[in-house]
PDB file of N, CA and C in Angstrom:
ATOM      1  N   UNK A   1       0.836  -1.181   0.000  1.00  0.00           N
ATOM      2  CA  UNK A   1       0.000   0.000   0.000  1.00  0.00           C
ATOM      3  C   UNK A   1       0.875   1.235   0.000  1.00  0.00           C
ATOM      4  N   UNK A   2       0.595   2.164  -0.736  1.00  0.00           N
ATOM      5  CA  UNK A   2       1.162   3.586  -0.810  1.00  0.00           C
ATOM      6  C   UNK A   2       0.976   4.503   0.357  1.00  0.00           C
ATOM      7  N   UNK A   3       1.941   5.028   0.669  1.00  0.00           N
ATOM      8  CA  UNK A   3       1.476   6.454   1.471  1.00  0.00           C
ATOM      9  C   UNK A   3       1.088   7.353   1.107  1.00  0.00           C
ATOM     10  N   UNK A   4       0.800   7.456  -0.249  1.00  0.00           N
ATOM     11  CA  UNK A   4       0.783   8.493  -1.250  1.00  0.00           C
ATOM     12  C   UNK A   4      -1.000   8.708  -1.095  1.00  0.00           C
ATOM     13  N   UNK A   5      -1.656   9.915  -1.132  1.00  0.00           N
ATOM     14  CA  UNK A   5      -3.166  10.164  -1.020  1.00  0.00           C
ATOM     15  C   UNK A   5      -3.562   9.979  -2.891  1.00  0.00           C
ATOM     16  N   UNK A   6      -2.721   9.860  -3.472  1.00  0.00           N
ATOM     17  CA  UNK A   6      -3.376   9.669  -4.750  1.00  0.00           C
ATOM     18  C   UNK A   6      -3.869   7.926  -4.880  1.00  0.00           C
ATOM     19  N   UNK A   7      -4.784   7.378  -5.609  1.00  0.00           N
ATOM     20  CA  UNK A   7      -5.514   5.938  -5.749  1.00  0.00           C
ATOM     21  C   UNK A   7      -3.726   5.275  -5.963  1.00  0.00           C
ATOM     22  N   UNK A   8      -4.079   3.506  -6.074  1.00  0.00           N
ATOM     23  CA  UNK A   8      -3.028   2.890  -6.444  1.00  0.00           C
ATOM     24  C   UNK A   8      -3.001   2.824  -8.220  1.00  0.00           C
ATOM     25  N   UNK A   9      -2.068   2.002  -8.759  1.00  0.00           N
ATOM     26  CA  UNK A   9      -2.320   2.241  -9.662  1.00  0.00           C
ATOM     27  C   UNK A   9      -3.310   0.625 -10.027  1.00  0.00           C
ATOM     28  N   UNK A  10      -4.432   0.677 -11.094  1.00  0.00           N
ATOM     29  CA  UNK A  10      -5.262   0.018 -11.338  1.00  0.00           C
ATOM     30  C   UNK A  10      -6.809  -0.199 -10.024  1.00  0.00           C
ATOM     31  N   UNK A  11      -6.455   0.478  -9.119  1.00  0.00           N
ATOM     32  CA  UNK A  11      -7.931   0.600  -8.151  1.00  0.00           C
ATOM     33  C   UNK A  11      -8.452   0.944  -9.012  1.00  0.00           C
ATOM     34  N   UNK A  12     -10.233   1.199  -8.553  1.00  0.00           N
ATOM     35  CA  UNK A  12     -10.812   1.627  -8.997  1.00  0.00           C
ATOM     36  C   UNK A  12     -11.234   3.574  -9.081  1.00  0.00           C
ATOM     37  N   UNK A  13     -10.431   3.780  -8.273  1.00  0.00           N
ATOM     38  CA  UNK A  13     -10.089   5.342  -8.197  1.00  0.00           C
ATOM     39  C   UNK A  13      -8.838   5.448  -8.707  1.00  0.00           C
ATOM     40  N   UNK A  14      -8.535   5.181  -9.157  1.00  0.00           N
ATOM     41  CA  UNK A  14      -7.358   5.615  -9.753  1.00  0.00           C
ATOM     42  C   UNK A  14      -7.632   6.073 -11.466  1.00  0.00           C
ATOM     43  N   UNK A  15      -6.722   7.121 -11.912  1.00  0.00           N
ATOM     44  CA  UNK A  15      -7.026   7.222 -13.605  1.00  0.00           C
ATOM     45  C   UNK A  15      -6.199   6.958 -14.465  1.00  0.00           C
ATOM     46  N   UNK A  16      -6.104   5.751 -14.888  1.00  0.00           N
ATOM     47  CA  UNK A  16      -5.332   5.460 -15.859  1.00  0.00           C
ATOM     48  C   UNK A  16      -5.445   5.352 -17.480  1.00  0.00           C
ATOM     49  N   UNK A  17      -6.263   6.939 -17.424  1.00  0.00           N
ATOM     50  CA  UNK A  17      -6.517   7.261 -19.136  1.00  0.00           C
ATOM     51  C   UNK A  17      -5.150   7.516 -19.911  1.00  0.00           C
ATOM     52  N   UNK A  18      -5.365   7.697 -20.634  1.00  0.00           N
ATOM     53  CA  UNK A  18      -4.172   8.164 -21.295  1.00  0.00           C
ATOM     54  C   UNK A  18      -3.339   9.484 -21.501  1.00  0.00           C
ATOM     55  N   UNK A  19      -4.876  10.329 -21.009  1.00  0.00           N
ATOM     56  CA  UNK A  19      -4.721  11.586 -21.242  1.00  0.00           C
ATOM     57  C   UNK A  19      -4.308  12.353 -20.217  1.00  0.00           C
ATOM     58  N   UNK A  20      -3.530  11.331 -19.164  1.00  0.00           N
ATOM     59  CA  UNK A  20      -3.412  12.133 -18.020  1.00  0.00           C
ATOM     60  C   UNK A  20      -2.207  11.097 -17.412  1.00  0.00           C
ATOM     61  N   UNK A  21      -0.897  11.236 -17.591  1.00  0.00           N
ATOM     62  CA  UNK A  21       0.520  10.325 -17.792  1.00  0.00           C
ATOM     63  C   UNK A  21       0.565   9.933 -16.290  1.00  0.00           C
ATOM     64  N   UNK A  22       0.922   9.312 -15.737  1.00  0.00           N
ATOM     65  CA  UNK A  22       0.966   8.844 -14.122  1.00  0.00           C
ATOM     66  C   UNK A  22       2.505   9.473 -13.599  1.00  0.00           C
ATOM     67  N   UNK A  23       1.910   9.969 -12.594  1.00  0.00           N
ATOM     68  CA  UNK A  23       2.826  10.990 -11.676  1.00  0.00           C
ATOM     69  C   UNK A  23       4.220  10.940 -11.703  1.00  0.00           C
ATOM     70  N   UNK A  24       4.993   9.272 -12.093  1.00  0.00           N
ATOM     71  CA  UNK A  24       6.251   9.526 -11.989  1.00  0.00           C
ATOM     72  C   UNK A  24       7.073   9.749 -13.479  1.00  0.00           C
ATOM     73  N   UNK A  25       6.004  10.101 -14.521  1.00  0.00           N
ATOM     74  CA  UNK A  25       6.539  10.817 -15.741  1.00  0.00           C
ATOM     75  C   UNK A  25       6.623  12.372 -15.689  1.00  0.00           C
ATOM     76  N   UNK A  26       5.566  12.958 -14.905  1.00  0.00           N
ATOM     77  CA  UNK A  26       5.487  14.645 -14.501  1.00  0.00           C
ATOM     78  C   UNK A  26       6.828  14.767 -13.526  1.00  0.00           C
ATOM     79  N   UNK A  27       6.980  13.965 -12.830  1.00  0.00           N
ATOM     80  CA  UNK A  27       8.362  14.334 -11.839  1.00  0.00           C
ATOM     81  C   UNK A  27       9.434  14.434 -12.744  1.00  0.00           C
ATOM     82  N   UNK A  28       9.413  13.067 -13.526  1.00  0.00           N
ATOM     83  CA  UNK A  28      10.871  13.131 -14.866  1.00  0.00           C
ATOM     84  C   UNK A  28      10.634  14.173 -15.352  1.00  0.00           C
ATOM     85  N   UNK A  29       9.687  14.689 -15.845  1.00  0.00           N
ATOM     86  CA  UNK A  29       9.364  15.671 -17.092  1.00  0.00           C
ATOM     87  C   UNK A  29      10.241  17.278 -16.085  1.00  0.00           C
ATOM     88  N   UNK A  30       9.693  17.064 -14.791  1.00  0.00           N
ATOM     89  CA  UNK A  30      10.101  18.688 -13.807  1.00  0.00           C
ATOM     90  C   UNK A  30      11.511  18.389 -13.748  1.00  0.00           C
ATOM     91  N   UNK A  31      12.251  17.025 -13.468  1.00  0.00           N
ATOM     92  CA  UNK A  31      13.511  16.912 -13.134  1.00  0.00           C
ATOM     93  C   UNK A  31      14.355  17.479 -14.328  1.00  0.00           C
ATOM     94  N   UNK A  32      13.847  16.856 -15.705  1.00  0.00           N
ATOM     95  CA  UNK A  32      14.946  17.597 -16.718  1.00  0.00           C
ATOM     96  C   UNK A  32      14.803  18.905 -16.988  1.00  0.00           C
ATOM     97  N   UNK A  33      13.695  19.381 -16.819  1.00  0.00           N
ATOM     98  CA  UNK A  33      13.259  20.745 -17.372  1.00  0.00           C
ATOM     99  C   UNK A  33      14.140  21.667 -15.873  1.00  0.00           C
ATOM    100  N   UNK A  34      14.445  21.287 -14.971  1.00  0.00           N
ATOM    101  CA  UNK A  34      15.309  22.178 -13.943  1.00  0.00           C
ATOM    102  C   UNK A  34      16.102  21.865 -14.413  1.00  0.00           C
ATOM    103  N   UNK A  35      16.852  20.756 -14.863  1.00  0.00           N
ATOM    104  CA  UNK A  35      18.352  20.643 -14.898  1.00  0.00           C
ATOM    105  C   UNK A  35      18.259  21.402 -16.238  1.00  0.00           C
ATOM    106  N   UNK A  36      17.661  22.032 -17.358  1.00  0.00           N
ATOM    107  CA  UNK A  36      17.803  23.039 -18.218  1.00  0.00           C
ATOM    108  C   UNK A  36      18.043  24.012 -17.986  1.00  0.00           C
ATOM    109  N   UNK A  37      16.864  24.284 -17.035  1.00  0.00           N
ATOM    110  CA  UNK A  37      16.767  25.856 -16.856  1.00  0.00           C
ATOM    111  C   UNK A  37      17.432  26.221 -15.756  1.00  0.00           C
ATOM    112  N   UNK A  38      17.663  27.760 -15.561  1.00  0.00           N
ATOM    113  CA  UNK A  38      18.069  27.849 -14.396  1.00  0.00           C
ATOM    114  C   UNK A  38      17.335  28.422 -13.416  1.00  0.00           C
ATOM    115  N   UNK A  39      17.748  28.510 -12.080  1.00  0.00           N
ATOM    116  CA  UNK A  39      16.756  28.520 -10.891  1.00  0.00           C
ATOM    117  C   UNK A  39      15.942  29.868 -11.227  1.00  0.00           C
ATOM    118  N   UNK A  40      16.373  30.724 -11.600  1.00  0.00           N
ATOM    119  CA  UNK A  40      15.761  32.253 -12.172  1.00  0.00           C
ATOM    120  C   UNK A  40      14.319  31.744 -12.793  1.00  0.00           C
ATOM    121  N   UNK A  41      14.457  30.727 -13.725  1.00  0.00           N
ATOM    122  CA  UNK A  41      13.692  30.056 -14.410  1.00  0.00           C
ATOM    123  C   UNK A  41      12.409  29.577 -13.692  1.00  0.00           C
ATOM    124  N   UNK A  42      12.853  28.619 -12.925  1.00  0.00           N
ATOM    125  CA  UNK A  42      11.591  27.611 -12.282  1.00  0.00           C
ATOM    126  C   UNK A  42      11.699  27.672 -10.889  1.00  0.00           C
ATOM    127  N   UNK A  43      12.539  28.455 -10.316  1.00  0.00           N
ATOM    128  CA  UNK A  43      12.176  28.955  -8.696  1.00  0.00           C
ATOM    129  C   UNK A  43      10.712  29.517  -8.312  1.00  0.00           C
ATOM    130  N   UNK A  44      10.617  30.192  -9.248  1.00  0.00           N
ATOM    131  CA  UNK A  44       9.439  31.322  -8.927  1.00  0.00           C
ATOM    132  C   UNK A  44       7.788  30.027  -9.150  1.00  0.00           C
ATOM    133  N   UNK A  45       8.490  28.821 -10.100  1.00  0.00           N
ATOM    134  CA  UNK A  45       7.444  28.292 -10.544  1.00  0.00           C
ATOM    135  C   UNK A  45       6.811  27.355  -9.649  1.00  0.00           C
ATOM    136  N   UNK A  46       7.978  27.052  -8.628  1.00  0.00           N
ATOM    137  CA  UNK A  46       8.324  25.812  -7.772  1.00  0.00           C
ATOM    138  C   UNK A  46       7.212  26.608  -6.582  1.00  0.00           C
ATOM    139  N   UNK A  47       7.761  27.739  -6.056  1.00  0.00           N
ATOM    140  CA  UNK A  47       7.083  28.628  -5.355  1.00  0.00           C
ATOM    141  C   UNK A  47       5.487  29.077  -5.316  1.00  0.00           C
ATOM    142  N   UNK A  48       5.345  29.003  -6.727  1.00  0.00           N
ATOM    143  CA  UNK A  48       3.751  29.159  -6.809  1.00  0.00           C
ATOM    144  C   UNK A  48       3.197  28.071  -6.716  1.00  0.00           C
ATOM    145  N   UNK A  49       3.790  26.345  -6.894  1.00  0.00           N
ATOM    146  CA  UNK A  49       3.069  25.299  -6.522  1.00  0.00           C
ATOM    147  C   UNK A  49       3.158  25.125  -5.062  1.00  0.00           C
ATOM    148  N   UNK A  50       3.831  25.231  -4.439  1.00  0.00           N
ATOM    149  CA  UNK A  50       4.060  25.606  -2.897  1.00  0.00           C
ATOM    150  C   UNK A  50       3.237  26.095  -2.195  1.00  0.00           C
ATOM    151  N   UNK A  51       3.446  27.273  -2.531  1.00  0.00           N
ATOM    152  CA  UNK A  51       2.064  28.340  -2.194  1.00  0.00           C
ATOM    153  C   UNK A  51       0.688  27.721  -2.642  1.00  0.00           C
ATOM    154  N   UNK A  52       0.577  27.647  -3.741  1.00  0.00           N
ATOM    155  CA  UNK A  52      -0.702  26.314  -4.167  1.00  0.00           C
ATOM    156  C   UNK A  52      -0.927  26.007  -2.981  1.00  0.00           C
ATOM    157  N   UNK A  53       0.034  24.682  -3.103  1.00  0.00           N
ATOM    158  CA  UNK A  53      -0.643  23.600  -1.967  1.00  0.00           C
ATOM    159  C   UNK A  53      -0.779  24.099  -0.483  1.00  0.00           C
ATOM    160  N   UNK A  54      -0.214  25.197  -0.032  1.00  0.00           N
ATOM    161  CA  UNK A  54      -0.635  25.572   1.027  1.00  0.00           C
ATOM    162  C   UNK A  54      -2.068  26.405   1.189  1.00  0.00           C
ATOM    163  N   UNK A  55      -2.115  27.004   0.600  1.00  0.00           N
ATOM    164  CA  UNK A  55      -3.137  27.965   0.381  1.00  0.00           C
ATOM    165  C   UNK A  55      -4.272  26.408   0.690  1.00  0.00           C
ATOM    166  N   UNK A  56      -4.593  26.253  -0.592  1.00  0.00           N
ATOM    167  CA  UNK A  56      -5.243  24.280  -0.525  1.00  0.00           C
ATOM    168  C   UNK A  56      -5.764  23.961   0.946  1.00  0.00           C
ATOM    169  N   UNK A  57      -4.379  23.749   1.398  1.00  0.00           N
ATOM    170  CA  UNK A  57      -4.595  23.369   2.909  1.00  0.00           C
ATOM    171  C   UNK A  57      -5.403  24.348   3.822  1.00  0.00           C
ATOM    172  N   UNK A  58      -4.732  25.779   3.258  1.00  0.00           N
ATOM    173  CA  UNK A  58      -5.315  26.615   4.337  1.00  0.00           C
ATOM    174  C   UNK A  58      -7.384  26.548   4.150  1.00  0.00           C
ATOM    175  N   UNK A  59      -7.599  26.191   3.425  1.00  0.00           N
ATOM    176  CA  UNK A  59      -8.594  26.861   2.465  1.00  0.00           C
ATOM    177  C   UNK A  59      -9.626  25.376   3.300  1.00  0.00           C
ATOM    178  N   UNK A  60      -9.073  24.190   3.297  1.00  0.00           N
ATOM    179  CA  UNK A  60      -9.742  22.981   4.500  1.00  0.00           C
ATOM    180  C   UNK A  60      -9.606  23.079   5.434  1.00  0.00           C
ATOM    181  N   UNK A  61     -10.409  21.741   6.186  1.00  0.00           N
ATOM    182  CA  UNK A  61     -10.159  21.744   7.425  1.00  0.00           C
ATOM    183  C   UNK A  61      -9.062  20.847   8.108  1.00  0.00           C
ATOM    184  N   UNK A  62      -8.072  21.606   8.311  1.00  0.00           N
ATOM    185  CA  UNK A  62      -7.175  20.846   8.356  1.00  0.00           C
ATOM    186  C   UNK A  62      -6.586  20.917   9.719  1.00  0.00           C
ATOM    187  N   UNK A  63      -5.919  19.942  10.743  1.00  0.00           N
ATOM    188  CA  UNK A  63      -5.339  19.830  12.053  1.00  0.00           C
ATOM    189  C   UNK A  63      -4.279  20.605  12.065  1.00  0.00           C
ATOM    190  N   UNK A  64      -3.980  21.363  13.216  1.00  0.00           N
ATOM    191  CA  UNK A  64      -2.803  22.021  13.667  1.00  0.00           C
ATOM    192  C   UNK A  64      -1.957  21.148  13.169  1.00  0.00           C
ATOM    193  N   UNK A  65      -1.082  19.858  13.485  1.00  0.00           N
ATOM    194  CA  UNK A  65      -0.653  18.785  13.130  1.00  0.00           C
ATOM    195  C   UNK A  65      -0.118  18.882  11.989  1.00  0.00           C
ATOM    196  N   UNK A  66      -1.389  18.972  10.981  1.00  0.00           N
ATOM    197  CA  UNK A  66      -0.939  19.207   9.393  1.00  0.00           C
ATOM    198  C   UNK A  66      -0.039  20.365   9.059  1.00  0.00           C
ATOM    199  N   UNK A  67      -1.051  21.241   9.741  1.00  0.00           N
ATOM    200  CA  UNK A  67      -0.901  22.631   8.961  1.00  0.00           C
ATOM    201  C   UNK A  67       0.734  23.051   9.279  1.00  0.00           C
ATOM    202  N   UNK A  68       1.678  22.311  10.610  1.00  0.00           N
ATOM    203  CA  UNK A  68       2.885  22.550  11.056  1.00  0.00           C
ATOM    204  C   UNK A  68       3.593  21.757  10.195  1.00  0.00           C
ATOM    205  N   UNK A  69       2.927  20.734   9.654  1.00  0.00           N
ATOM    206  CA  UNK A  69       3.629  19.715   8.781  1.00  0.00           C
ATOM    207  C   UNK A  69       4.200  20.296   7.367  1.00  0.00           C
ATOM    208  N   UNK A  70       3.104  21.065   6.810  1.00  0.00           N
ATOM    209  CA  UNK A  70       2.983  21.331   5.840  1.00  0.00           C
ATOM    210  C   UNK A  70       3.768  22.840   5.515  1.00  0.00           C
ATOM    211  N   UNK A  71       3.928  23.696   6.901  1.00  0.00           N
ATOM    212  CA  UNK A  71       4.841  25.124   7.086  1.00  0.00           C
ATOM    213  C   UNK A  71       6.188  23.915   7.025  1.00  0.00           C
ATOM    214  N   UNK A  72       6.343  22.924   7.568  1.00  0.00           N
ATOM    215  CA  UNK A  72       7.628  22.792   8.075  1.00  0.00           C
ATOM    216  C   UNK A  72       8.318  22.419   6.744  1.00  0.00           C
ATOM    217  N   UNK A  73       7.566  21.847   6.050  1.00  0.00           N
ATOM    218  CA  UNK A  73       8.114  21.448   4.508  1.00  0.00           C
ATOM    219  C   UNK A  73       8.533  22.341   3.560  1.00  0.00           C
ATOM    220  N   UNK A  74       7.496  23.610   3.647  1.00  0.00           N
ATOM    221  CA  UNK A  74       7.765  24.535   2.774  1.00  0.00           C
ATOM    222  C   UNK A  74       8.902  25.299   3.471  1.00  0.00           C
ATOM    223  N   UNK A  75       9.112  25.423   4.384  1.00  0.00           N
ATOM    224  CA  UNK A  75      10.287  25.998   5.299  1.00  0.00           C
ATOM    225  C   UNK A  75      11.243  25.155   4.399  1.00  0.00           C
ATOM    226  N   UNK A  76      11.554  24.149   4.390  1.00  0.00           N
ATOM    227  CA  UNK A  76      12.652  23.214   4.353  1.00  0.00           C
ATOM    228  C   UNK A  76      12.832  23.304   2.723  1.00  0.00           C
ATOM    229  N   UNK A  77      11.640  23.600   2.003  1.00  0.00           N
ATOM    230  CA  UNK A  77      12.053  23.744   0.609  1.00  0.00           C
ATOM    231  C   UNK A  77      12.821  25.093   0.240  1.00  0.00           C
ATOM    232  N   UNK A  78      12.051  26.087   0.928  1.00  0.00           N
ATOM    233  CA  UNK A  78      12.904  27.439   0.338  1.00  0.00           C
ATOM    234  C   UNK A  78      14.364  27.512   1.063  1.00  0.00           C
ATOM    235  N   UNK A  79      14.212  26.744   2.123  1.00  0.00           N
ATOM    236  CA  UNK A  79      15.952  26.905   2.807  1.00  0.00           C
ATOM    237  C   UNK A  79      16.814  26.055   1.602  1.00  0.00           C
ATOM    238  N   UNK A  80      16.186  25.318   1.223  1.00  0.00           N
ATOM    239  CA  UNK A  80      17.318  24.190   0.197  1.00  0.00           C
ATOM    240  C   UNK A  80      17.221  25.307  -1.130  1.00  0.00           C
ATOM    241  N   UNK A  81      15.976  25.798  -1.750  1.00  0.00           N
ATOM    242  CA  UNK A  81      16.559  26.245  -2.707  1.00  0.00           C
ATOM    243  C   UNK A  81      17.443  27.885  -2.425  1.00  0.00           C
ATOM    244  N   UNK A  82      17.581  28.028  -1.187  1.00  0.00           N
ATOM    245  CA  UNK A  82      18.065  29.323  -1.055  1.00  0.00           C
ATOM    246  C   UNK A  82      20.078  28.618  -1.039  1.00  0.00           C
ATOM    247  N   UNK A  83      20.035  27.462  -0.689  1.00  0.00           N
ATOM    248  CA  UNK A  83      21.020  27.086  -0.233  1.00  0.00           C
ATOM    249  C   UNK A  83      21.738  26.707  -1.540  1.00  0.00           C
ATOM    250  N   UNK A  84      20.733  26.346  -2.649  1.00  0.00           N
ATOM    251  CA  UNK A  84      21.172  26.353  -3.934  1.00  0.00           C
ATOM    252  C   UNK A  84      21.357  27.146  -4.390  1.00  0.00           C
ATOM    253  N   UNK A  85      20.447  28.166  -4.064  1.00  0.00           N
ATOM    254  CA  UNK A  85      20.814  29.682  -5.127  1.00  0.00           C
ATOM    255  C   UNK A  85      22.542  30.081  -4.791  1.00  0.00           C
ATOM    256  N   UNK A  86      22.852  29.774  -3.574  1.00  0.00           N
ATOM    257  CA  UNK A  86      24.086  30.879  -3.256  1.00  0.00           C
ATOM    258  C   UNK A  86      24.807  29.763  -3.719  1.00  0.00           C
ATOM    259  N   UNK A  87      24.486  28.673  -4.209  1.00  0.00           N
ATOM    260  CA  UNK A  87      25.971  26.949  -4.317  1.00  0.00           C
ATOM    261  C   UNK A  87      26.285  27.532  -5.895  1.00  0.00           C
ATOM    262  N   UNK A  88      25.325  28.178  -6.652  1.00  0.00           N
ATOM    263  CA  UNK A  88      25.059  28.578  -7.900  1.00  0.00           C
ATOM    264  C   UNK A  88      25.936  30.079  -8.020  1.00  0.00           C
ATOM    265  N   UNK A  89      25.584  30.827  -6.860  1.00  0.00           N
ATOM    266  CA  UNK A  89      26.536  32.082  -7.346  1.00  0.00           C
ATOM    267  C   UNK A  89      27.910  31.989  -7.078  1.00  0.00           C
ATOM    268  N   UNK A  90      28.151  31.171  -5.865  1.00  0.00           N
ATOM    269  CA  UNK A  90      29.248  30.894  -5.665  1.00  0.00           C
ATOM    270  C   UNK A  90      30.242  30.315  -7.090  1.00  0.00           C
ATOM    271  N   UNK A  91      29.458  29.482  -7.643  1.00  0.00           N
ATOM    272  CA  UNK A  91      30.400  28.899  -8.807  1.00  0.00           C
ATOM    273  C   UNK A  91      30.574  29.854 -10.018  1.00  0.00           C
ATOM    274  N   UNK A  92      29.820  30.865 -10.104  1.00  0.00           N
ATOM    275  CA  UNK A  92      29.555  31.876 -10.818  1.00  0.00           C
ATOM    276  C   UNK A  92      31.297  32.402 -10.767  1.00  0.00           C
TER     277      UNK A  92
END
């Protein structure tokens, strides 16, 4: 069983049309498209899905629990990409 809140694959909640590629081709697809571009590029983009999903959260009903879960992640994402930005100027 997945930990993942999306269906498994072949349940009956799950969508395995065609028209909609299963999640670990969108991750490949984000992984090369960063290693193209540069953070200038898809920082800001990374950020608005972030914000997304928080907002999301904020917007349910969601447990203190979560909602620390979910600051603590996005905390931990902008510290890494901040930690990248300067690994990036540095090599500059």
């Amino acid at each position: 069983m997945s930990d993942s809140r999306t269906p498994e694959e072949g349940s009956a909640e799950a969508d395995d049309g065609p028209e909609r590629p299963p999640r670990y081709e969108q991750v490949i697809r984000w992984a090369e498209y960063i290693k193209e571009q540069p953070p200038e590029v898809w920082g800001s983009q990374q950020n608005a899905v972030v914000n997304g999903q928080i907002e999301s959260a904020q917007a349910v009903d969601v447990s203190a629990e979560d909602r620390k879960r979910i600051r603590e992640f996005a905390d931990e994402t902008l510290r890494a990409e901040d930690e990248c930005n300067e690994e990036n100027n540095n090599d500059e």
